Amino acid sequence: MASTQGGPPAFNNAVVRWIDKRLPIFTFMHHEYGVFPTPRNFNYWWSFGGIAMVMLIIMIVTGIVLAMNYTPHIDFAHDSVQRIHRDVNHGWLVQYLHMNGASFFFIAVFIHIFRGLYYGSYKNPRELLWILGVTILLLMMATAFMGYVLPWGQMSFWGATVITNLFSAIPVIGPDIVTFLWGGFSVDNPTLNRFFSLHFVLPFVIVGVVVLHVAAMHVAGSNNPLGIDPKGPQDTLPFSPYYVTKDGFSLLAFLTIFAIFVFFAPDFFGEPDNYIKANPLVTPPHIVPEWYFLPFYAILRAVPDKLGGVLAMFGAIAVLYILPWLDTARVRSARFRPIYKWFFWVLVLDCFILGYCGANPPEGYFVPLSQVATLYYFFHFLILLPVLGKLERPLPLPNSIAESVLKKSAI
Amino acid sequence: MRKLLAAAAVALAALSAPAFAEGPKVKLLDVKFSFEGPFGTYDYKAVQRGFQVYKEVCAACHSLSLVAYRNLRDIGLSEAAVKAIAAEVQIRDLNDAGEMAERPGRPADRFRAPFANEAAARAANNGAYPPDLSLMVKARLDGARYLYSLMLGYEDYAKLTDAQKKELKLAADFKLQPNMQFNKYFPGFQIAMVKPLNDGQIAYNEEATTAGIKNDLPQLAKDLTHFLAWASEPKMEERKRTGVKAVIFLLILSGLFYAVKRKVWADVH
């Protein structure tokens, strides 16, 4: 059994001892992943951070292999993806893993974020940890958007056209920014080339921010479902073997679902139109972004003014940055916040409604529906959270994690 | 937690459904293909017949640029047959003197396109551009059923009754443009392609006829769709076979990890 004490561990292997004396990477791993004191009461929602990390690694590894075989040129890009499918050994597997991996990366990250919202993981002393996380989301969105352009299908091209054009809403310098982004006067070969370059490099920036995110977590320690701080060794468990096995199980269960989509429904999340080579002269009847952008797309279209829509869309992320100061409640976990608990689920529902609106053409009842849902989204963060923290009377908190866990198992 | 996950999955599916539910408003014909479902495989006899239909009819106008003659080995043709099929066409290539010249096709060549470029294709087809068929089944919603329905969906517009027009929800000001055909499954109902397949148009070989395969329109359309489904994803069977192994492996490993987790956690609960 691993010890929960600090101090340098005694390594049996002489080589390990030699290296560790000069560069204490083994001591580091032992402290941060071996005996790292982790709250003993995590539920499975706490697995999704690690799952997201594995998805990032899968995306980088498959992406590097794809880049070896892909041709970033408007005349060849679409066919080169198909050549990967047909002529590269297991290229179909690598491409489908990467294509569906994006969706599953976002699924893991969205669950991870909503877990943080429910259990108040963004509150003191984890504000910076949360802000780094929102930055990762923003970087992921930029990376995913540019990656979707690379196969140079109809949705790639028209998605790129619509989204880059958003920047033209910025007063005065907007049109120049768009020209700068395109590298010309329309989405064309220079655009594809720079998107390929950025799509390759941004994931490594994400890795960097993930390192900071994890480092900040190891300083503040993990939050937990009760939202109270561990008071001593009786409240924690060493990360290994307890959470290695628990996270390992949830990771494998997640990967199983991922594999089912990759092998049996690889085009489930995709658009048939993207198997048509990009054609600047033919606009598809409905331009829809990938599913993970749909709520943001709905917010963009809900505002009748172009600049207003763009501001609202970016504002939807911006409110997450200031969330730690918007939520005035001192109690972290929604378990002890009887009113917030309900509003959390209303927010989840609101995001699904936004996604539903984003998937449909902006006509008929979708217009008022997306407007109400957009208003509610901002109402939740900007008005409800500050007010609710003052008005709500939280339930009494348990004395310690250990007490709460042992009481539950006694029943 | 499991209930929540299941609910989230259902909600996600319901949410994404409308995004994919566009396309022709008319319900496609109900036809079953052997390659559907998680374990479906290609019927290579049908793929071969479909290749014959493509070669004798579609290839006059439609390219199949992602498929090479050598790929026909995968649908069960012999090496000699593939060589013979490739040699039937003339490919423009550099000769030893460095000049553009025609030479007989080789298995490594991709299917020869019927037109040199888009402009030539449009000039020969009243301004319409016959699209490449390599990915047609993947590039349309419910692609296989759509293609099959399209082949069977030609109607004589002049003979349509008012009731039929109403059923198709045709716009009151609908007008069939010159050189266009009426097809109830094509978006907008007007298609530049003349009815490509008719009953008895292709003479299938003796093996097929003795096996009782007819050469009526539904059979030709079904075989052609089968061939184009294969052309759009030749690695589908490999994908599904690998998937069975991968999912079984992951399930067993998940189970093992769950057992280990239970054992490790037994003393702290």
XYZ file of C-alpha atoms in Angstrom:
680
model
C 0.000 0.000 0.000
C 1.331 3.378 -0.979
C 2.129 5.704 1.852
C 0.225 8.942 2.224
C 3.199 10.647 3.856
C 5.207 13.328 2.067
C 8.997 13.178 1.940
C 11.120 11.582 -0.776
C 10.219 7.959 -1.498
C 12.885 5.271 -1.346
C 13.454 3.884 -4.831
C 14.819 0.359 -5.152
C 16.256 0.794 -8.634
C 19.774 2.304 -8.688
C 19.248 3.958 -12.092
C 16.062 5.587 -10.853
C 17.906 6.792 -7.729
C 20.755 8.200 -9.874
C 18.380 10.115 -12.144
C 16.113 11.237 -9.334
C 18.992 12.781 -7.413
C 19.856 14.943 -10.423
C 16.360 15.517 -11.798
C 13.634 14.490 -9.358
C 11.049 13.460 -11.920
C 10.339 10.210 -10.095
C 9.789 12.028 -6.815
C 7.547 14.455 -8.682
C 5.447 11.655 -10.161
C 5.323 9.950 -6.779
C 4.045 13.085 -5.066
C 1.665 14.314 -7.731
C 0.277 11.035 -9.038
C 1.312 8.362 -6.575
C 0.473 9.516 -3.069
C -1.247 12.769 -4.094
C -3.982 13.205 -1.457
C -7.279 13.136 -3.327
C -10.696 13.581 -1.690
C -12.103 10.130 -1.013
C -15.625 10.961 -2.136
C -15.255 11.620 -5.901
C -18.113 10.349 -8.012
C -17.724 9.314 -11.647
C -18.296 12.877 -12.881
C -14.749 13.553 -11.654
C -13.325 11.199 -14.269
C -13.996 13.491 -17.196
C -10.944 15.707 -16.726
C -8.653 12.716 -17.177
C -10.823 11.448 -20.038
C -10.503 14.830 -21.778
C -6.730 14.627 -21.368
C -6.659 11.200 -23.029
C -8.851 12.492 -25.856
C -6.387 15.359 -26.381
C -3.544 12.849 -26.665
C -5.564 10.711 -29.110
C -6.278 13.806 -31.207
C -2.616 14.818 -31.297
C -1.328 11.353 -32.179
C -3.908 10.708 -34.911
C -3.512 14.286 -36.124
C 0.237 13.964 -36.578
C -0.261 10.791 -38.617
C -2.943 12.483 -40.728
C -0.658 15.466 -41.369
C 1.931 13.069 -42.806
C -0.538 12.070 -45.516
C -2.675 15.154 -46.033
C -2.205 17.750 -48.788
C -3.149 21.312 -47.767
C -4.108 22.607 -51.197
C -7.604 23.440 -52.410
C -7.198 21.214 -55.479
C -6.033 18.155 -53.574
C -7.192 18.434 -49.953
C -10.573 16.735 -50.392
C -9.156 13.864 -52.436
C -6.148 13.491 -50.148
C -8.438 12.740 -47.193
C -10.054 10.047 -49.322
C -6.637 8.712 -50.320
C -5.894 8.390 -46.605
C -9.073 6.306 -46.334
C -8.332 4.144 -49.343
C -4.583 3.851 -49.823
C -2.904 4.514 -46.456
C -2.655 1.437 -44.235
C -5.425 1.801 -41.653
C -5.800 5.401 -42.800
C -9.582 5.052 -42.566
C -9.159 4.191 -38.892
C -6.880 7.129 -38.153
C -9.146 9.582 -39.971
C -12.352 8.304 -38.340
C -10.672 8.372 -34.897
C -9.662 11.974 -35.457
C -13.012 13.057 -36.928
C -15.096 11.447 -34.160
C -12.443 12.165 -31.556
C -13.226 15.866 -31.905
C -16.851 15.208 -30.954
C -15.915 12.982 -28.040
C -13.290 15.434 -26.826
C -16.024 18.068 -26.674
C -18.452 15.667 -24.978
C -15.860 14.980 -22.252
C -15.030 18.672 -21.858
C -18.669 19.793 -21.752
C -19.430 17.227 -19.036
C -16.268 18.344 -17.198
C -17.441 21.985 -17.347
C -20.984 21.262 -16.190
C -19.572 19.180 -13.358
C -17.601 22.258 -12.324
C -20.754 24.375 -12.535
C -22.774 21.962 -10.397
C -20.213 21.480 -7.656
C -18.921 25.070 -7.625
C -15.411 24.060 -8.657
C -14.699 27.606 -9.878
C -14.925 29.192 -6.431
C -12.155 30.377 -4.149
C -9.376 29.166 -4.256
C -9.848 27.701 -7.758
C -10.688 30.826 -9.800
C -7.484 30.696 -11.837
C -7.860 26.968 -12.378
C -11.317 27.668 -13.829
C -10.083 30.555 -15.998
C -7.361 28.341 -17.465
C -10.060 25.771 -18.198
C -12.212 28.304 -20.059
C -9.100 29.265 -22.035
C -8.660 25.624 -23.003
C -12.276 25.571 -24.219
C -11.693 28.692 -26.309
C -8.519 27.236 -27.844
C -10.329 23.965 -28.532
C -13.098 25.811 -30.345
C -10.600 27.650 -32.544
C -8.701 24.433 -33.244
C -11.829 22.412 -34.009
C -13.174 25.115 -36.314
C -9.959 25.221 -38.341
C -9.702 21.443 -38.403
C -13.182 21.174 -39.881
C -12.040 23.356 -42.797
C -9.174 21.044 -43.759
C -11.102 18.294 -45.642
C -12.271 21.109 -47.918
C -15.823 19.837 -48.310
C -18.855 22.034 -48.863
C -19.512 22.527 -45.132
C -15.801 23.151 -44.530
C -15.758 25.938 -47.064
C -19.081 27.549 -46.198
C -18.566 27.179 -42.472
C -15.220 28.945 -42.845
C -16.846 31.660 -44.946
C -19.643 32.304 -42.450
C -17.480 32.256 -39.330
C -14.582 34.341 -40.668
C -17.115 36.868 -41.974
C -18.276 37.405 -38.383
C -15.177 39.490 -37.811
C -16.338 41.951 -40.465
C -18.925 43.093 -37.887
C -16.171 44.798 -35.897
C -16.448 48.530 -36.603
C -13.845 50.271 -38.771
C -11.157 47.556 -38.889
C -13.505 44.555 -39.344
C -13.156 44.128 -43.128
C -9.370 44.414 -42.902
C -9.264 41.744 -40.211
C -11.254 39.410 -42.447
C -8.875 39.972 -45.370
C -5.993 39.306 -42.993
C -7.572 36.059 -41.784
C -8.250 34.874 -45.328
C -4.873 35.897 -46.705
C -6.793 37.269 -49.681
C -10.230 38.460 -50.679
C -12.131 35.226 -50.197
C -11.686 31.868 -48.467
C -9.108 30.295 -50.749
C -5.825 28.413 -50.830
C -3.967 30.816 -48.477
C -6.808 30.400 -45.957
C -6.544 26.614 -46.116
C -2.764 26.772 -45.688
C -2.816 29.034 -42.656
C -5.647 27.049 -41.067
C -3.620 23.862 -41.529
C -0.593 25.482 -39.940
C -2.599 26.828 -36.990
C -4.593 23.623 -36.604
C -1.295 21.781 -36.248
C 0.250 24.142 -33.722
C -2.706 25.131 -31.499
C -3.096 21.663 -29.910
C 0.396 22.060 -28.471
C -0.648 25.419 -27.029
C -3.608 23.548 -25.515
C -1.164 21.057 -24.007
C 0.685 23.976 -22.430
C -2.475 25.438 -20.902
C -3.535 21.955 -19.762
C -0.216 21.669 -17.907
C -0.959 24.971 -16.149
C -4.551 23.854 -15.498
C -3.357 20.611 -13.890
C -0.577 22.410 -11.984
C -3.092 24.870 -10.552
C -5.282 21.926 -9.559
C -2.374 20.306 -7.737
C -1.818 23.520 -5.774
C -5.411 24.162 -4.758
C -6.289 20.476 -4.562
C -9.386 18.969 -6.137
C -12.858 20.084 -5.263
C -15.234 17.246 -4.368
C -18.975 16.486 -4.439
C -19.453 17.939 -0.937
C -17.548 21.104 -1.796
C -15.875 21.191 1.638
C -12.107 21.104 2.097
C -10.453 17.916 3.283
C -9.497 18.370 6.931
C -6.953 15.609 7.280
C -5.660 12.269 5.963
C -8.950 10.562 6.903
C -10.680 12.650 4.205
C -8.342 11.734 1.362
C -6.945 8.732 -0.464
C -3.692 8.456 -2.405
C -4.317 8.967 -6.115
C -2.736 5.603 -6.839
C -4.198 3.003 -6.726
C -7.650 4.363 -5.837
C -8.221 6.874 -8.602
C -5.964 5.172 -11.119
C -8.357 2.224 -11.078
C -11.534 4.279 -10.824
C -10.571 6.732 -13.594
C -9.176 3.834 -15.602
C -12.544 2.133 -15.537
C -14.491 5.243 -16.546
C -11.961 6.032 -19.282
C -12.352 2.553 -20.765
C -16.141 2.763 -20.595
C -15.964 6.123 -22.396
C -13.565 4.763 -25.020
C -15.932 1.840 -25.613
C -18.729 4.236 -26.551
C -16.233 6.208 -28.653
C -15.214 3.010 -30.463
C -18.844 2.115 -31.192
C -19.238 5.393 -33.067
C -15.858 5.199 -34.820
C -16.418 1.681 -36.124
C -20.170 1.457 -36.584
C -21.452 5.003 -37.136
C -18.449 7.086 -38.167
C -20.538 9.645 -40.028
C -23.138 10.105 -37.270
C -21.837 13.511 -36.195
C -20.936 14.618 -39.726
C -22.774 16.259 -42.577
C -23.203 14.402 -45.892
C -22.441 17.701 -47.645
C -18.835 17.530 -46.492
C -18.284 14.582 -48.823
C -18.857 17.034 -51.682
C -15.735 18.949 -52.633
C -15.891 22.652 -51.757
C -17.466 24.747 -54.472
C -17.458 28.544 -53.993
C -20.235 28.884 -56.573
C -22.772 26.575 -54.894
C -24.104 27.435 -51.439
C -25.579 24.491 -49.488
C -29.255 24.995 -48.541
C -28.482 24.958 -44.806
C -25.059 25.840 -43.442
C -24.725 24.241 -40.021
C -21.604 24.083 -37.887
C -20.491 20.974 -36.050
C -22.854 20.035 -33.210
C -20.575 21.356 -30.458
C -20.926 24.880 -31.848
C -24.713 24.781 -32.234
C -25.622 26.551 -28.930
C -23.182 29.354 -29.747
C -24.467 29.499 -33.326
C -28.015 29.884 -31.966
C -26.909 32.786 -29.726
C -25.195 34.411 -32.723
C -28.353 34.244 -34.818
C -30.725 35.143 -31.983
C -29.580 38.762 -32.024
C -31.019 40.625 -35.029
C -27.943 42.844 -35.307
C -24.740 41.350 -36.773
C -22.297 43.021 -34.381
C -24.670 42.349 -31.492
C -24.834 38.683 -32.440
C -21.065 38.369 -32.562
C -20.717 40.120 -29.210
C -23.381 37.886 -27.668
C -21.662 34.764 -28.979
C -18.283 35.736 -27.564
C -20.046 37.078 -24.469
C -21.383 33.579 -23.839
C -17.772 32.498 -23.232
C -16.764 35.772 -21.572
C -19.310 35.322 -18.761
C -17.595 32.042 -17.925
C -14.361 33.949 -17.344
C -15.949 36.155 -14.695
C -18.166 33.422 -13.269
C -16.091 33.034 -10.070
C -17.039 36.610 -9.150
C -20.623 36.471 -10.417
C -21.574 33.610 -8.126
C -21.848 35.170 -4.673
C -22.716 31.981 -2.809
C -20.013 30.789 -0.403
C -21.209 27.190 -0.426
C -19.657 25.374 -3.370
C -21.645 22.204 -3.991
C -25.173 22.369 -5.403
C -25.979 19.506 -3.034
C -26.359 22.075 -0.274
C -27.946 24.754 -2.441
C -31.617 23.690 -2.750
C -32.586 26.453 -5.199
C -29.425 26.671 -7.293
C -29.646 22.920 -7.872
C -32.826 23.431 -9.873
C -31.526 26.400 -11.793
C -28.469 24.360 -12.763
C -30.698 21.859 -14.534
C -32.679 24.690 -16.135
C -29.355 25.964 -17.545
C -28.534 22.503 -18.897
C -31.954 22.373 -20.545
C -31.433 25.905 -21.871
C -28.159 24.846 -23.525
C -29.884 21.889 -25.182
C -32.653 24.202 -26.420
C -30.007 26.550 -27.824
C -28.351 23.609 -29.559
C -31.689 22.529 -31.008
C -32.309 26.060 -32.307
C -28.802 26.207 -33.775
C -29.436 23.015 -35.731
C -32.551 24.416 -37.368
C -32.995 27.209 -39.890
C -33.713 30.574 -38.197
C -37.377 30.753 -39.149
C -40.769 30.266 -37.519
C -40.840 29.573 -33.813
C -37.089 28.926 -33.683
C -36.437 32.675 -33.771
C -38.312 33.620 -30.567
C -37.264 30.339 -28.932
C -33.569 31.008 -29.500
C -34.021 34.604 -28.311
C -35.672 33.524 -25.071
C -33.027 30.822 -24.547
C -30.217 33.324 -25.193
C -31.711 35.798 -22.749
C -32.056 33.065 -20.173
C -28.429 31.992 -20.631
C -27.193 35.483 -19.774
C -29.868 35.933 -17.089
C -28.558 32.813 -15.347
C -24.994 34.068 -15.131
C -25.401 37.833 -14.849
C -28.490 38.187 -12.650
C -29.541 34.907 -11.115
C -26.172 33.787 -9.726
C -25.291 37.083 -7.981
C -28.786 37.443 -6.497
C -29.305 33.805 -5.603
C -26.076 33.704 -3.597
C -27.508 36.417 -1.337
C -31.036 35.068 -0.999
C -30.627 31.312 -0.873
C -30.289 29.621 2.498
C -27.895 26.689 2.079
C -28.395 23.374 3.864
C -26.048 22.613 6.770
C -22.685 21.323 5.572
C -21.318 18.046 6.958
C -18.396 18.325 9.377
C -15.981 16.372 7.221
C -15.759 14.255 4.098
C -14.917 11.126 6.080
C -17.935 11.568 8.365
C -20.252 11.964 5.408
C -18.809 8.974 3.520
C -18.894 6.662 6.543
C -22.418 7.695 7.456
C -23.580 6.827 3.949
C -21.951 3.382 3.964
C -23.403 2.686 7.432
C -26.944 3.017 6.050
C -25.522 8.626 -12.710
C -26.107 5.993 -15.322
C -29.663 7.232 -15.778
C -28.376 10.746 -16.271
C -25.844 9.590 -18.841
C -28.526 7.679 -20.718
C -30.796 10.713 -20.609
C -27.983 12.902 -21.898
C -27.318 10.471 -24.741
C -30.990 10.441 -25.727
C -31.139 14.223 -25.516
C -28.027 14.540 -27.651
C -29.462 12.194 -30.261
C -32.760 14.084 -30.290
C -30.882 17.352 -30.537
C -28.727 16.348 -33.443
C -31.508 14.618 -35.376
C -32.965 17.752 -36.993
C -29.542 18.794 -38.248
C -29.362 15.628 -40.281
C -33.012 15.311 -41.198
C -32.940 17.608 -44.198
C -32.929 16.540 -47.827
C -35.740 15.572 -50.142
C -39.182 16.051 -48.718
C -40.554 12.960 -50.447
C -40.157 9.730 -48.504
C -37.547 7.517 -50.150
C -38.411 4.055 -51.439
C -38.073 1.337 -48.870
C -35.279 -0.967 -50.005
C -32.917 -3.116 -47.991
C -29.197 -3.508 -48.703
C -26.914 -6.207 -47.354
C -24.295 -3.614 -46.322
C -26.566 -1.841 -43.847
C -26.455 -2.244 -40.085
C -23.478 -2.769 -37.786
C -22.562 -6.155 -39.246
C -23.710 -5.712 -42.859
C -21.350 -6.738 -45.670
C -21.224 -6.107 -49.400
C -22.728 -8.677 -51.728
C -19.830 -8.814 -54.193
C -21.906 -10.492 -56.906
C -24.206 -7.462 -56.743
C -21.220 -5.091 -56.672
C -19.865 -6.758 -59.826
C -23.213 -6.474 -61.600
C -23.395 -2.853 -60.453
C -19.950 -2.252 -61.915
C -21.240 -3.569 -65.228
C -24.157 -1.105 -65.045
C -21.790 1.771 -64.217
C -19.398 0.817 -67.009
C -22.062 0.406 -69.690
C -24.314 3.334 -68.712
C -23.102 5.843 -66.112
C -19.468 5.967 -67.246
C -20.581 7.725 -70.428
C -21.019 10.914 -68.404
C -19.935 10.373 -64.766
C -16.362 10.055 -63.558
C -15.346 7.832 -60.629
C -12.073 9.523 -59.907
C -11.247 7.958 -56.525
C -11.450 4.365 -57.728
C -8.544 2.694 -59.543
C -8.865 -0.341 -61.810
C -6.700 -2.280 -59.354
C -9.449 -1.762 -56.721
C -11.668 -4.089 -58.780
C -9.585 -6.958 -57.423
C -11.341 -6.232 -54.098
C -14.776 -6.949 -55.563
C -13.674 -10.391 -56.729
C -12.424 -9.845 -60.289
C -9.322 -11.781 -61.351
C -6.034 -10.057 -62.103
C -6.398 -10.901 -65.785
C -9.927 -9.463 -65.852
C -8.765 -6.232 -64.177
C -5.918 -5.891 -66.692
C -8.319 -6.431 -69.564
C -10.813 -3.875 -68.201
C -8.048 -1.295 -67.730
C -6.665 -1.945 -71.203
C -10.056 -1.163 -72.773
C -9.607 2.559 -72.108
C -7.063 5.002 -73.476
C -5.291 7.159 -70.884
C -3.629 10.463 -71.768
C -0.090 10.420 -70.454
C 3.418 11.499 -71.378
C 5.102 9.153 -73.847
C 8.827 8.412 -73.976
C 9.383 11.451 -76.189
C 7.814 13.657 -73.530
C 4.699 14.365 -75.564
C 1.101 13.903 -74.456
C -0.186 10.731 -76.042
C -2.757 8.049 -75.400
C -1.786 4.644 -74.079
C -3.864 1.668 -72.951
C -4.922 1.831 -69.296
C -3.132 -0.123 -66.551
C -4.536 -1.493 -63.265
C -2.766 1.306 -61.366
C -4.697 3.986 -63.292
C -7.752 5.574 -61.763
C -11.012 5.204 -63.662
C -10.763 7.314 -66.774
C -13.053 10.345 -66.662
C -15.398 10.662 -69.634
C -14.612 14.361 -70.077
C -11.300 16.202 -69.966
C -12.657 18.878 -67.621
C -15.796 20.493 -66.250
C -16.206 22.846 -69.200
C -16.063 19.949 -71.655
C -18.587 18.026 -69.540
C -20.991 20.973 -69.460
C -20.611 21.606 -73.179
C -21.634 18.029 -73.898
C -24.571 18.002 -71.460
C -26.656 21.127 -72.160
C -24.710 23.050 -69.548
C -25.225 20.513 -66.763
C -22.269 18.953 -64.970
C -22.524 15.224 -64.234
C -20.962 14.940 -60.766
C -18.244 12.487 -59.817
C -19.826 9.369 -58.307
C -16.963 8.224 -56.035
C -18.594 9.480 -52.843
C -22.176 9.860 -53.992
C -23.572 7.384 -51.458
C -21.835 9.183 -48.569
C -22.544 12.676 -49.884
C -26.338 12.366 -49.703
C -28.565 11.820 -46.719
C -29.485 8.113 -46.602
C -27.404 7.950 -49.798
C -28.019 4.359 -50.898
C -31.799 4.612 -50.626
C -31.697 8.062 -52.218
C -29.765 6.826 -55.275
C -32.021 3.824 -55.696
C -35.118 6.021 -55.403
C -33.671 8.545 -57.844
C -33.209 5.847 -60.478
C -36.872 4.860 -60.056
C -38.237 8.346 -59.497
C -38.654 9.570 -63.091
C -42.208 10.554 -64.027
C -43.754 11.994 -67.142
C -44.620 15.454 -65.842
C -47.307 16.015 -68.468
C -49.147 12.933 -67.223
C -49.026 13.786 -63.506
C -52.518 14.090 -62.044
C -53.482 16.984 -59.793
C -53.731 14.571 -56.872
C -50.144 13.413 -57.433
C -48.939 17.015 -57.687
C -50.690 17.812 -54.454
C -49.134 14.826 -52.767
C -45.669 15.992 -53.815
C -46.543 19.507 -52.547
C -45.471 20.970 -55.898
C -45.440 24.763 -55.913
C -48.358 26.288 -57.816
C -45.966 28.045 -60.195
C -43.831 24.943 -60.802
C -42.615 24.804 -64.367
C -40.430 22.120 -65.885
C -37.539 23.926 -67.585
C -36.345 22.961 -71.075
C -33.966 19.963 -71.157
C -35.004 19.026 -67.620
C -36.677 15.824 -66.438
C -39.165 15.415 -63.647
C -37.945 13.255 -60.781
C -39.864 13.123 -57.538
C -36.833 12.353 -55.373
C -34.510 15.051 -56.703
C -34.484 18.258 -54.610
C -36.547 20.745 -56.585
C -37.973 17.901 -58.739
C -36.039 18.920 -61.879
C -32.966 16.977 -62.911
C -30.836 17.465 -66.014
C -29.995 13.756 -66.292
C -32.315 11.841 -68.617
C -33.686 8.606 -67.218
C -30.494 6.542 -67.192
C -31.791 3.025 -66.527
C -34.648 1.091 -68.073
C -35.991 -2.443 -67.865
C -33.757 -4.951 -69.644
C -31.133 -2.384 -70.598
C -28.189 -4.481 -69.412
C -27.544 -8.084 -70.383
C -26.240 -9.783 -67.250
C -23.958 -12.758 -67.705
C -25.066 -16.374 -67.628
C -24.114 -16.858 -63.980
C -26.501 -14.104 -62.937
C -29.357 -15.192 -65.157
C -29.143 -18.838 -64.077
C -29.163 -17.602 -60.464
C -32.515 -15.987 -61.278
C -31.298 -12.377 -61.229
C -33.593 -10.295 -63.393
C -32.492 -7.242 -65.288
C -35.547 -5.087 -64.648
C -35.162 -1.491 -63.514
C -35.370 -2.083 -59.720
C -32.689 -4.793 -59.942
C -30.366 -2.671 -62.088
C -30.813 0.299 -59.752
C -30.172 -1.848 -56.705
C -27.012 -3.383 -58.164
C -25.705 0.001 -59.280
C -26.330 1.432 -55.798
C -24.496 -1.526 -54.321
C -21.477 -0.817 -56.520
C -21.465 2.895 -55.694
C -21.816 2.162 -51.971
C -18.706 0.015 -52.250
C -16.936 2.752 -54.246
C -17.726 5.332 -51.569
C -16.319 3.226 -48.752
C -14.283 0.227 -49.928
C -12.892 -0.315 -46.418
C -16.310 -0.623 -44.750
C -16.063 -4.362 -44.075
C -12.579 -3.992 -42.603
C -13.907 -1.178 -40.426
C -16.774 -3.253 -39.036
C -14.622 -6.361 -38.514
C -12.014 -4.326 -36.645
C -14.803 -2.672 -34.688
C -16.137 -5.964 -33.359
C -12.669 -6.857 -32.082
C -12.004 -3.403 -30.659
C -15.316 -3.168 -28.819
C -15.023 -6.689 -27.367
C -11.468 -5.879 -26.242
C -12.557 -2.614 -24.619
C -15.540 -4.254 -22.906
C -13.393 -6.999 -21.395
C -10.748 -4.508 -20.283
C -13.446 -2.251 -18.791
C -14.810 -5.238 -16.884
C -11.345 -6.121 -15.603
C -10.720 -2.558 -14.493
C -14.083 -2.492 -12.751
C -13.198 -5.660 -10.856
C -9.800 -4.243 -9.890
C -11.418 -0.985 -8.824
C -13.900 -2.869 -6.617
C -11.107 -4.836 -5.011
C -8.905 -1.802 -4.406
C -11.774 0.192 -2.954
C -13.153 -2.638 -0.806
C -11.217 -1.553 2.284
C -12.185 2.127 2.232
C -15.938 1.971 1.766
